Coordinates of C-alpha atoms and ligand atoms in Angstrom, one line a residue:
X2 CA -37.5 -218.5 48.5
X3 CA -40.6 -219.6 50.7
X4 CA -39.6 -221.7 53.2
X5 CA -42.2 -223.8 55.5
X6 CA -42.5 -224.6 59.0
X7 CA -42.6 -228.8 59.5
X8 CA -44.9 -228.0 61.7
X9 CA -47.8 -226.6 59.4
X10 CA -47.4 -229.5 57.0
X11 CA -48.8 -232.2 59.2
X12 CA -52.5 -233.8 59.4
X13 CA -53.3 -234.4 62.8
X14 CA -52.5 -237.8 62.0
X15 CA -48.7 -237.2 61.5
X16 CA -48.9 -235.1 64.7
X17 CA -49.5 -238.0 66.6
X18 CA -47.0 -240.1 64.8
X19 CA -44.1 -237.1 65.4
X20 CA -44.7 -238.0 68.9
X21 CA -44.4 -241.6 68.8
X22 CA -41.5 -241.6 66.8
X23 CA -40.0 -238.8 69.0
X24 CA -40.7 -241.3 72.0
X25 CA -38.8 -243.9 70.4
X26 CA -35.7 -241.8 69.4
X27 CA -35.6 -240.5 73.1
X28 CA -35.3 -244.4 74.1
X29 CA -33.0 -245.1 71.4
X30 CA -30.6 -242.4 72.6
X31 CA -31.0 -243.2 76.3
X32 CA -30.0 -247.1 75.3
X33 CA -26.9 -245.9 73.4
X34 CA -24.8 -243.7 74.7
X35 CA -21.8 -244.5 73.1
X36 CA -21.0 -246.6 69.4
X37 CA -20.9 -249.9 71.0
X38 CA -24.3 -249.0 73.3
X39 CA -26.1 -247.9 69.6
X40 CA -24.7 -251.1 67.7
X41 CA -26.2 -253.5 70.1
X42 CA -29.5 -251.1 70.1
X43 CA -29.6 -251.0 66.5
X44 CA -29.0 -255.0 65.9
X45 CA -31.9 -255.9 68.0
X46 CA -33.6 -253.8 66.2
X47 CA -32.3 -255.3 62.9
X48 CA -33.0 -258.7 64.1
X49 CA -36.3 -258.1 65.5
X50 CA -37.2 -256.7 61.8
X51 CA -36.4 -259.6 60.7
X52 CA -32.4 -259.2 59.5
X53 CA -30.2 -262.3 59.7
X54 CA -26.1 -261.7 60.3
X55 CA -24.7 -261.6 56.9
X56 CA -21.3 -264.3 58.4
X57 CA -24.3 -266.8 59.6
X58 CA -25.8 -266.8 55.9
X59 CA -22.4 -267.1 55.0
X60 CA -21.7 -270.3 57.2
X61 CA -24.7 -271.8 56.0
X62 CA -23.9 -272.0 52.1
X63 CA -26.7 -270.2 51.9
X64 CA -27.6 -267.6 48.7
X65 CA -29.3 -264.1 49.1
X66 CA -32.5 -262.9 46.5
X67 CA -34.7 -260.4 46.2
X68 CA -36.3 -259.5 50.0
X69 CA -33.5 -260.7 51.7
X70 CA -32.3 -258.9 54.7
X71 CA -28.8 -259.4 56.5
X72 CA -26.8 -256.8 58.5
X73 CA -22.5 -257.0 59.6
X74 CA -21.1 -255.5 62.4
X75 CA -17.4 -254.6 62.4
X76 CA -15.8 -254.6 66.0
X77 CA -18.9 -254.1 67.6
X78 CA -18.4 -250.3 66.5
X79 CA -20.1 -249.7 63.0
X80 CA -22.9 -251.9 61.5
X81 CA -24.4 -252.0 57.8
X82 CA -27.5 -252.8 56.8
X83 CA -28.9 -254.4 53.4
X84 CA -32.3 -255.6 52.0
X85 CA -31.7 -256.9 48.3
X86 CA -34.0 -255.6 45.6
X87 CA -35.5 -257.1 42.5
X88 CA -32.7 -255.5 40.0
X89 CA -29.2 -256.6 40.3
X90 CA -26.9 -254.8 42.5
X91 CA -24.3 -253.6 39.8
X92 CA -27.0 -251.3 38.8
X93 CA -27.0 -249.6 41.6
X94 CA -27.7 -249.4 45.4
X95 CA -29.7 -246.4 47.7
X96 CA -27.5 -246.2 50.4
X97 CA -28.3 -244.1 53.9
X98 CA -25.3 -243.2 56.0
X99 CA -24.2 -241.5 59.4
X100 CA -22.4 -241.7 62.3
X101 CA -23.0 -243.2 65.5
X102 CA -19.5 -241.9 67.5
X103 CA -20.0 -239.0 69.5
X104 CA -18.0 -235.7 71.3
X105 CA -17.0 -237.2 74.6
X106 CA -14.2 -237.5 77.4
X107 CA -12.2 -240.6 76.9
X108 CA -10.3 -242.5 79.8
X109 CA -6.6 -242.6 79.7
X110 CA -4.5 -246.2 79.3
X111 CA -2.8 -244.4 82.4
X112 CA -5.6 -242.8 84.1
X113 CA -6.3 -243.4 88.0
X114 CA -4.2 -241.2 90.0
X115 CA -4.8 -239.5 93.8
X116 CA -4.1 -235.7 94.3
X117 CA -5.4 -233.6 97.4
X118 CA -7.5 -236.7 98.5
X119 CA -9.3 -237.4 95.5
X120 CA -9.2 -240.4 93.3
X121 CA -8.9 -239.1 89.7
X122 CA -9.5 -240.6 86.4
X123 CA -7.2 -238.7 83.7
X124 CA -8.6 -237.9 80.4
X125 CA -8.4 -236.9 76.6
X126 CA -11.6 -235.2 74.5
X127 CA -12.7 -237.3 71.5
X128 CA -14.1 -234.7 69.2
X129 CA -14.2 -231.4 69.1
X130 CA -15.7 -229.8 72.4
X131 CA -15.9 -226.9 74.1
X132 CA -13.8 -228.3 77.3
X133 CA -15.5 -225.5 79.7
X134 CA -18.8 -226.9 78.6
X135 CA -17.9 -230.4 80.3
X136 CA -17.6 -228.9 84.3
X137 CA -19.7 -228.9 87.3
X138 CA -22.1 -231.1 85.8
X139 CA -23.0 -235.1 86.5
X140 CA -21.1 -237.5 84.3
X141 CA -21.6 -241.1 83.8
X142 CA -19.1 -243.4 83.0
X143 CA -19.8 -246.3 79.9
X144 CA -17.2 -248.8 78.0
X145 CA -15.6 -252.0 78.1
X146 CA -12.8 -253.5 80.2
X147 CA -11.2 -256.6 78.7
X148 CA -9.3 -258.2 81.0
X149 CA -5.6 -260.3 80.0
X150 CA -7.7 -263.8 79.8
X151 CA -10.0 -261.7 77.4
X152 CA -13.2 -261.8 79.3
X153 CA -14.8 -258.4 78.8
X154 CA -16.6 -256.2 81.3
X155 CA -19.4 -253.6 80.3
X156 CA -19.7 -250.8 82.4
X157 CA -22.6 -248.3 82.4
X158 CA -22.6 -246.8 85.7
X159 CA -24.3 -243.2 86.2
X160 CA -27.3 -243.1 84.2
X161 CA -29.1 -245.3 86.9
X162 CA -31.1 -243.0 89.6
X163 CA -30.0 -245.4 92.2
X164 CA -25.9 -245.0 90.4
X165 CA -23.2 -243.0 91.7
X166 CA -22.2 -239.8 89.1
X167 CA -19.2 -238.5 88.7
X168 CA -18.2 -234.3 87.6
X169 CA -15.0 -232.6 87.0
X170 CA -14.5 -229.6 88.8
X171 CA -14.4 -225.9 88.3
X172 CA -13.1 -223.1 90.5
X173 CA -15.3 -221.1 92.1
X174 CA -16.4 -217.6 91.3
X175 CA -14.9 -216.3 93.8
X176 CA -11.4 -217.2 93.2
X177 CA -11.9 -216.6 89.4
X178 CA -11.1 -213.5 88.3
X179 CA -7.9 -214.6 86.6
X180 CA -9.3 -218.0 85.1
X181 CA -11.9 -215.1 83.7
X182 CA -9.3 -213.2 82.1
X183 CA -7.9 -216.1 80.1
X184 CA -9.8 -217.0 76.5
X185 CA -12.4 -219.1 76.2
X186 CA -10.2 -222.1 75.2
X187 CA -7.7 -221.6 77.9
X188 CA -10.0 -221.1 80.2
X189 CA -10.2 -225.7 80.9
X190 CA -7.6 -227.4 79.3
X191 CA -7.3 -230.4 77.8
X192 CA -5.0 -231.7 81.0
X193 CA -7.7 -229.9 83.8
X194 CA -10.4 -232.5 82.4
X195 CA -10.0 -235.2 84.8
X196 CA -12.6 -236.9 86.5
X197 CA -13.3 -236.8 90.0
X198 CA -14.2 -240.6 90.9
X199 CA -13.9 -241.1 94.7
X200 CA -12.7 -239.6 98.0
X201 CA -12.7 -241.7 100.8
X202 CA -9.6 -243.6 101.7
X203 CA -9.2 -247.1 102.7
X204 CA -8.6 -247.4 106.6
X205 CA -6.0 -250.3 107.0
X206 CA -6.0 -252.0 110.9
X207 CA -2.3 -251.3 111.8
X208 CA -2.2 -255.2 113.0
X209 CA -2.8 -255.9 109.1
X210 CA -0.1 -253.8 107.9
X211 CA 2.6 -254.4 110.4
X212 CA 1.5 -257.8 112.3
X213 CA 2.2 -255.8 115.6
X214 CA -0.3 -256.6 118.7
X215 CA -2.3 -256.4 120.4
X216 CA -4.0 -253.1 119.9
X217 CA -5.6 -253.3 116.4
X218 CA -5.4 -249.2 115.2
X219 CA -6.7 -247.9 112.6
X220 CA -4.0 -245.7 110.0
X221 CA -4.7 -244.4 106.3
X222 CA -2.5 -245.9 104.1
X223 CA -0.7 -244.1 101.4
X224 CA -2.6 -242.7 98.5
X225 CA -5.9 -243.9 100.3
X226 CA -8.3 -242.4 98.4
X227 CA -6.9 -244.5 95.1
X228 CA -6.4 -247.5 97.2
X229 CA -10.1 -247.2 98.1
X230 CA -10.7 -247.0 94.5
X231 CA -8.5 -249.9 93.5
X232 CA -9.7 -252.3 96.1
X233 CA -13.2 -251.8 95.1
X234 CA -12.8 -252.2 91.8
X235 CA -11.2 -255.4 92.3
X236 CA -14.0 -256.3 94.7
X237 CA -16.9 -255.4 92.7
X238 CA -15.6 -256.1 88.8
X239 CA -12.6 -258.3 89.4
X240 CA -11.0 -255.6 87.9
X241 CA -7.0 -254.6 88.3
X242 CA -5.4 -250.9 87.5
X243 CA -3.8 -252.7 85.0
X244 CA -6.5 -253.5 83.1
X245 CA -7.7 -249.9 82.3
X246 CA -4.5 -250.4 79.3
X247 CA -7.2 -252.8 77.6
X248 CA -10.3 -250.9 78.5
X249 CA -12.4 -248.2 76.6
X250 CA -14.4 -245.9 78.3
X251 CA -16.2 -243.3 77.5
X252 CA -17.3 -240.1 80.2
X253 CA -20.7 -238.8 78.6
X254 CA -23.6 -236.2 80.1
X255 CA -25.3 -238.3 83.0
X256 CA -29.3 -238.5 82.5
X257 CA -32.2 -239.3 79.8
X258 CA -33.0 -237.4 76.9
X259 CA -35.3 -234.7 77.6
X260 CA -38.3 -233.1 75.8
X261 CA -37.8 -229.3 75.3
X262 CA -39.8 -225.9 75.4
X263 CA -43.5 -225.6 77.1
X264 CA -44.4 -226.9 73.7
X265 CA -42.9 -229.7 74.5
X266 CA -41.4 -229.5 70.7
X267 CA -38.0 -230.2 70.8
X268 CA -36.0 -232.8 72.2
X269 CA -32.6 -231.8 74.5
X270 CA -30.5 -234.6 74.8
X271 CA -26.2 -235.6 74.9
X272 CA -25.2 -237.4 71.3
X273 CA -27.7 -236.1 69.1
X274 CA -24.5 -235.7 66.5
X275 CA -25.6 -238.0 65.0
X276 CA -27.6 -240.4 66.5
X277 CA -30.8 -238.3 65.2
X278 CA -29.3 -239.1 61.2
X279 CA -28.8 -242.7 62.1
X280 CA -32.0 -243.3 63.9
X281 CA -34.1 -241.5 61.4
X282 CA -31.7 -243.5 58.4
X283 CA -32.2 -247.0 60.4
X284 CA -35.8 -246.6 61.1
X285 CA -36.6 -245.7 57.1
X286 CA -34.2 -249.0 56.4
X287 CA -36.7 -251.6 58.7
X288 CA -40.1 -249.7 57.7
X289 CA -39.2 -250.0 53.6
X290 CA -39.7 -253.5 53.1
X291 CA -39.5 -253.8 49.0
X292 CA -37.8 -251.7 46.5
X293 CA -35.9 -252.6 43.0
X294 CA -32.6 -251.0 44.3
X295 CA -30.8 -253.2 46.9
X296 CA -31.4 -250.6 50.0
X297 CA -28.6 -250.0 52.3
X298 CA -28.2 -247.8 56.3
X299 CA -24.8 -247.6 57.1
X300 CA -23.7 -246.5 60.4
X301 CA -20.4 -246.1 61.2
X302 CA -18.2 -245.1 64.1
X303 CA -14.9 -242.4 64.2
X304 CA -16.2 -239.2 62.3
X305 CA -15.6 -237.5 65.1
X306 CA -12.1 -237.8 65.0
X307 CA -11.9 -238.3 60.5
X308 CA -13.3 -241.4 60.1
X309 CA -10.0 -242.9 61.1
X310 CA -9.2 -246.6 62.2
X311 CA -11.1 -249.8 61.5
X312 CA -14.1 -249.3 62.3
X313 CA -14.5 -245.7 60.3
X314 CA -16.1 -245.3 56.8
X315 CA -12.2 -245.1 56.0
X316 CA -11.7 -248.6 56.4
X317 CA -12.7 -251.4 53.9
X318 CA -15.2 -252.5 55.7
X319 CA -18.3 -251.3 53.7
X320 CA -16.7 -252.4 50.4
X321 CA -16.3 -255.5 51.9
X322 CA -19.5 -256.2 53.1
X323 CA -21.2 -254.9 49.6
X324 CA -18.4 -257.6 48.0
X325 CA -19.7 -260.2 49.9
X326 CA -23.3 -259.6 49.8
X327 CA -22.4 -259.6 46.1
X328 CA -20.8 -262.8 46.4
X329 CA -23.9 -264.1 47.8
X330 CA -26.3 -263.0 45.2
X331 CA -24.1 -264.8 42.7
X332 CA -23.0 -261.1 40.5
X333 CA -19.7 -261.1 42.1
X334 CA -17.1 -259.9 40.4
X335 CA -14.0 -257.0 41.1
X336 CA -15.7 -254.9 38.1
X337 CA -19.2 -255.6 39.6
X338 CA -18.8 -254.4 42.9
X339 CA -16.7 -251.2 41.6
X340 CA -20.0 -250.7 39.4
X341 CA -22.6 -251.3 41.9
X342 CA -20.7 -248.9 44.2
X343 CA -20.7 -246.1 41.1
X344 CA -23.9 -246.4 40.5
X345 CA -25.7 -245.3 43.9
X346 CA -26.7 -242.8 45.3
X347 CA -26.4 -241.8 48.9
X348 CA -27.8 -239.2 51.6
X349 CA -24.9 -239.2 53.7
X350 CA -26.3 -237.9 57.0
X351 CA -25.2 -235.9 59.9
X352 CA -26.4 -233.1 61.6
X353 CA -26.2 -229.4 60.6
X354 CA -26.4 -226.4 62.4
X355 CA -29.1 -224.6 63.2
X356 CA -29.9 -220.4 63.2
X357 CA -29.2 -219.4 66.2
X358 CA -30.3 -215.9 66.6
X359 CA -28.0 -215.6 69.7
X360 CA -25.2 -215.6 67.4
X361 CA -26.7 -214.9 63.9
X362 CA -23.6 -213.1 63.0
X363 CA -22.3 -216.4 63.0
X364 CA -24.5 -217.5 60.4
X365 CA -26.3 -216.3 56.4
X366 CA -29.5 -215.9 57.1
X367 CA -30.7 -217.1 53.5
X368 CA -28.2 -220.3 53.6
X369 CA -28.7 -221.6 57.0
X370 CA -30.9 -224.4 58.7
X371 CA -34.2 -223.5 60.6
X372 CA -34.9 -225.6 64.0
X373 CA -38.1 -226.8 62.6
X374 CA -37.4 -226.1 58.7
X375 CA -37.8 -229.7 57.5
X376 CA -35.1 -231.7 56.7
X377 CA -31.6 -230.4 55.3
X378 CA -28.8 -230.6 52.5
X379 CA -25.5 -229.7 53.0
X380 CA -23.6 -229.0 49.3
X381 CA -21.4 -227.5 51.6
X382 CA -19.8 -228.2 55.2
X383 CA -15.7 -227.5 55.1
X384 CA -14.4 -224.2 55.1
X385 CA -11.7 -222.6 52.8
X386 CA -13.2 -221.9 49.7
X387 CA -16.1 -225.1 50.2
X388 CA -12.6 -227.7 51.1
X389 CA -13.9 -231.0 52.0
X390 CA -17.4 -230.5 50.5
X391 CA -19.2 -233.2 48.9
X392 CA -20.3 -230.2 46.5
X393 CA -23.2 -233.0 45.0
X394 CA -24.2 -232.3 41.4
X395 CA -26.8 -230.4 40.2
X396 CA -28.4 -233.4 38.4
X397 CA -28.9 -235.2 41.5
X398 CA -29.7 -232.4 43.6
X399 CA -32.6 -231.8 40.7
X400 CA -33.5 -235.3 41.1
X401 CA -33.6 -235.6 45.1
X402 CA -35.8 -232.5 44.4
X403 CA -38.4 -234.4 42.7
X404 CA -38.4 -237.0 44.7
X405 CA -39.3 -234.9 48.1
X406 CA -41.6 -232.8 45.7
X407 CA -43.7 -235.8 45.1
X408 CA -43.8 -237.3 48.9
X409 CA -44.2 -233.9 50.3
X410 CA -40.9 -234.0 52.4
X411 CA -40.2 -230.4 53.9
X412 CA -36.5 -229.9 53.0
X413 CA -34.2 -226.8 53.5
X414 CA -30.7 -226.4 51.6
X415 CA -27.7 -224.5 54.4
X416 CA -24.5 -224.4 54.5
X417 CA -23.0 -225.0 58.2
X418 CA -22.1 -221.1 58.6
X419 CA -20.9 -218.0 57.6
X420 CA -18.3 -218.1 54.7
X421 CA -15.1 -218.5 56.3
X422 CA -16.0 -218.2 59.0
X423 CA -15.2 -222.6 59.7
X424 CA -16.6 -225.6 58.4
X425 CA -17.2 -229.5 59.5
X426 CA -16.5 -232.9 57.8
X427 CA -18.6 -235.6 57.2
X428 CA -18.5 -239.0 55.1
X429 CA -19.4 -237.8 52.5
X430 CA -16.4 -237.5 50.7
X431 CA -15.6 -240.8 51.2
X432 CA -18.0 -242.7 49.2
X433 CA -17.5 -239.7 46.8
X434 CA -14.0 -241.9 45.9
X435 CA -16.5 -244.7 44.5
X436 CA -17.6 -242.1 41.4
X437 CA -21.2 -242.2 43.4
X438 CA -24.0 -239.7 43.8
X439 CA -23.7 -238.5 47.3
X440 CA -24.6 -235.6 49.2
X441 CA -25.0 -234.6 52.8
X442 CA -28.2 -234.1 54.6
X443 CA -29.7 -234.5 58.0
X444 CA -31.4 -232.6 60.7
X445 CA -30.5 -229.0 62.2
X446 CA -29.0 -228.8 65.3
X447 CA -28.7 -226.2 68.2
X448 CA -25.9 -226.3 70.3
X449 CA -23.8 -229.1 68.2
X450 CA -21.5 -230.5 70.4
X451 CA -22.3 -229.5 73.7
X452 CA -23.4 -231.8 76.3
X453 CA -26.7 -231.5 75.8
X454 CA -27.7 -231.0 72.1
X455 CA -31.3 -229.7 70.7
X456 CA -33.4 -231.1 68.0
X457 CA -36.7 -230.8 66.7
X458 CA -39.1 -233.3 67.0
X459 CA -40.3 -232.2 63.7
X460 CA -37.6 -232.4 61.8
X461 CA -36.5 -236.0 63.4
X462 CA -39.5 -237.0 62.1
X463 CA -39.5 -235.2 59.0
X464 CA -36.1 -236.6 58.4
X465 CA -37.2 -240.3 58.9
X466 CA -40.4 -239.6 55.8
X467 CA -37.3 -238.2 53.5
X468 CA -35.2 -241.1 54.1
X469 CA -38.3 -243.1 53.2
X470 CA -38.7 -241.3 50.1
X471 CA -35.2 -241.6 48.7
X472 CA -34.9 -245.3 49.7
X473 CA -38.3 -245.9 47.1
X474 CA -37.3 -243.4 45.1
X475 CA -33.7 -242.9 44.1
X476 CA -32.5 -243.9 40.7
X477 CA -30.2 -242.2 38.6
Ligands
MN24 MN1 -19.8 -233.7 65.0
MN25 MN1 -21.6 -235.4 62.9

C-alpha cells in the first residue's frame, strides 16, 4: 500500500498553520505538566470557548438545547467535554478520548529522609519507565500539599530559570563496571530512585540548644541536612513533614518543550503520552462549533497505571456526566442513556509507536507507524494473541475511511510492534462495554515513555484535522 508523507499534503497555507498549532501545543505542554496542571489548562480553555460548568447549569434550574456547551471536572483529575447537537442524544454521540496522566516519579507518604548528608525524597514510578532513563538529569518537582485544616498548597518548583532543580544520582563510570554487568532493569531500581533535594545542614547556636553561656557556638544538629529541609519548608510553605501523608507530587523532566531536528520538524518534549491525543482531541472539540451528534472530548487521568481509581475512565464518572447532561436536555431515562452510549462512536486516543529504525527488529515494517505518516489507528495494542485490543469492526473502520477520504486526512493503520513481541493498553476497551463503536488512534511516538518524548509536528497537526473530520462526520 502507498503510504504519504504529511508533509507533502500541505498548501503553504497549512504549513503555516502546523506551526501555529505546534506553538500552541508546546505551551499547552509546558502549562501542564502533570493531570491536575492540564485540567486547569484545558478549563480555561473550555471556558474561554465559551463552555459553562455543567453543576452551575445545574444549580440554576437551567435546561440544555442544541449549541449548548458545558464541561465537568472530577477531582480536578479528568474533565469531559460536551456541545449538544440538533438530534437527540439517544441516537448517538461522537465522542474523542485520551489521557492526560503521564510516566513519572511519584513522592512517597513517607518520603524525606537524610543519608551521607543529603536530604532525600523517597520515591515510587507511576507508569511504566525505563528507571535508568530518569538519572543525572534536572527534575522539577509539581503537586499539591493539603494540609490537616484542608488548605491546599500547589507546588511547581523547577521549571522556573530562576528555580532550584533537583536529579537523582548515578555512579560514575569509573566505579561502574559491575552496575554494567547487571541487566538493563537491574541496573536502577525501583528503591535507588530517590530524589536528591538538599545538602546543607542547619547550623544551630549551641546557646539555643543547650541555654549554656556565654559563648554562643555554632554545632550541626543531628540529621542537618533534613532539618535544613524541614525548617525551610515550614518557613517558606507553612508546610510540616507530616503533611507530605496528604500531598501528591509528582517529579517530572525539568524544562520547556523543545522543537526538534535542523528542520525544526518535530517537537521533543516530557508527557507527550498523551497530551498530543488530548490537545489535538480538545482543540477539534472548541474549533467545531455545530454538528447534529451531541460532540464529546473526554480526557481522563490513570491509564498509566489501568485506568484505575476515581478519576480513571473505570470510574462512573463519564456515564454520569452523559446521565446528567441527559437529564438536562429533558431525554433522561436509564434505557436512554444506555442507548445514547451504544450508539456512538469514539476515537479513543493515545499515542502509538513509531518505526524506529534503531531498533526495527522491534517492529513490522508494513504494520507500523511512520514519524510523519499522518495520523494513526490502532486495531491492535495488547499482546498475546491481540489481548486487550479494541479489535474495531470492519464496518466502522470502512466508515472512518470515508470519512478521512473525503477531508483528506493523512492516516496510517500499525499495530504497536512486532507480534509477540509486547503490547500496551488503552481506554478503549472500556467504552467498548457500552456496545459502542470505538477504536484507537492517535499520533506516532518515538521514544514513548522516556523523559523526553518525540512527535511530529505534522502529525499533531494532522491529528487535530482528523479529529475535526470525525466530530462532523461520524454517524453509524
Ligand atoms: Mn503510556
Ligand atoms: Mn498512553
Amino acid at each position: 500500500m502507498e503510504k504519504k508523507n504529511t508533509w507533502e499534503t500541505y498548501s503553504e497555507e497549512q504549513l503555516q498553520e502546523v506551526e501555529v498549532f505546534a506553538y500552541e501545543y508546546r505551551r499547552f505542554l509546558d502549562e501542564g505538566k502533570t493531570e491536575r496542571e492540564c485540567v486547569d489548562v484545558i478549563v480555561n480553555m473550555a471556558e474561554e470557548a465559551g463552555y459553562r460548568e455543567l453543576q452551575e447549569v445545574m444549580k440554576e434550574g437551567k435546561s440544555l438545547k442544541k449549541g449548548d456547551k458545558v464541561y465537568a471536572v472530577c477531582m480536578n483529575k479528568s474533565v469531559v467535554l460536551f456541545r449538544i447537537g440538533s438530534r437527540p442524544m439517544v441516537e448517538g454521540m461522537n465522542i474523542l478520548g485520551a489521557h492526560i496522566d503521564s510516566p513519572r516519579l511519584d513522592v512517597k507518604q513517607n518520603p524525606l529522609y537524610e543519608e551521607g548528608g543529603f536530604a532525600y525524597l523517597d520515591t515510587h514510578y507511576y507508569g511504566g519507565v525505563k528507571k535508568y532513563q530518569w538519572v543525572a538529569l534536572p527534575l522539577s518537582l509539581h503537586g499539591v500539599i493539603v494540609r490537616k485544616d484542608g488548605s491546599t498548597l500547589e507546588l511547581n518548583i523547577g521549571e522556573d530559570e530562576d528555580d532550584p532543580v533537583f536529579f537523582i544520582s548515578d555512579l560514575l563510570i569509573h566505579l561502574a563496571s559491575e552496575q554494567l554487568e547487571k541487566k538493563a532493569s537491574k541496573v536502577i531500581e525501583g528503591e535507588a530512585l530517590d530524589l536528591i533535594i538538599g545538602n546543607r545542614p542547619i547550623i544551630l547556636d549551641k546557646k539555643d540548644k543547650d541555654g549554656s553561656e556565654p559563648e554562643s557556638e555554632k554545632e550541626q544538629a543531628k540529621e542537618a541536612v533534613k532539618k535544613g529541609i524541614l525548617e525551610l519548608l515550614k518557613r517558606k510553605y507553612n508546610v510540616e513533614e507530616e503533611d507530605f501523608i496528604s500531598a501528591e507530587l509528582e517529579i517530572v523532566p525539568a524544562g520547556k518543550a523543545r522543537e526538534a531536528g535542523l528542520d525544526k520538524s518535530m517537537i521533543l518534549a516530557y508527557g507527550q503520552d498523551d497530551r498530543v491525543c488530548a490537545f489535538s482531541s480538545l482543540k477539534a472539540m472548541l474549533e467545531v462549533e455545530d454538528g447534529e451528534r451531541t460532540a464529546c472530548c473526554l480526557l481522563v487521568d490513570k491509564e498509566e497505571i489501568g485506568s484505575v481509581g476515581a478519576t480513571g475512565m473505570q470510574s462512573r464518572f463519564f456515564e454520569n456526566m452523559v446521565a446528567e447532561v441527559m437529564n438536562l436536555t429533558g431525554e433522561y431515562s436509564e434505557l436512554n442513556v444506555r442507548r445514547a452510549l451504544a450508539a456512538s462512536c469514539m476515537l479513543s486516543s493515545d499515542v502509538s509507536s513509531a518505526f524506529d529504525p534503531a531498533f526495527a527488529s522491534s517492529f513490522d515494517k508494513k504494520n507500523v507507524a511512520y514519524l510523519g505518516g499522518g495520523m494513526v489507528f490502532n486495531k491492535f495494542t495488547g499482546s498475546r494473541g491481540k489481548s486487550g485490543s479494541n479489535d474495531a469492526n470492519a464496518e466502522y473502520l470502512a466508515h472512518i475511511r470515508d470519512i478521512f477520504e473525503k477531508e483528506n486526512i493523512n492516516f496510517q493503520t500499525a499495530e504497536l510492534g512486532r507480534v509477540d513481541l509486547g503490547g500496551g493498553g488503552t481506554i478503549a476497551y472500556i467504552l467498548a462495554l457500552y456496545g459502542m463503536n470505538v477504536i484507537d488512534s492517535g499520533v506516532a511516538v518515538l521514544n514513548m515513555h522516556a523523559p523526553w518524548e518525540a512527535t511530529s509536528k505534522a502529525d499533531v497537526f494532522e491529528a487535530k484535522r482528523g479529529y475535526v473530520a470525525f466530530l462532523k462526520g461520524a454517524d453509524m
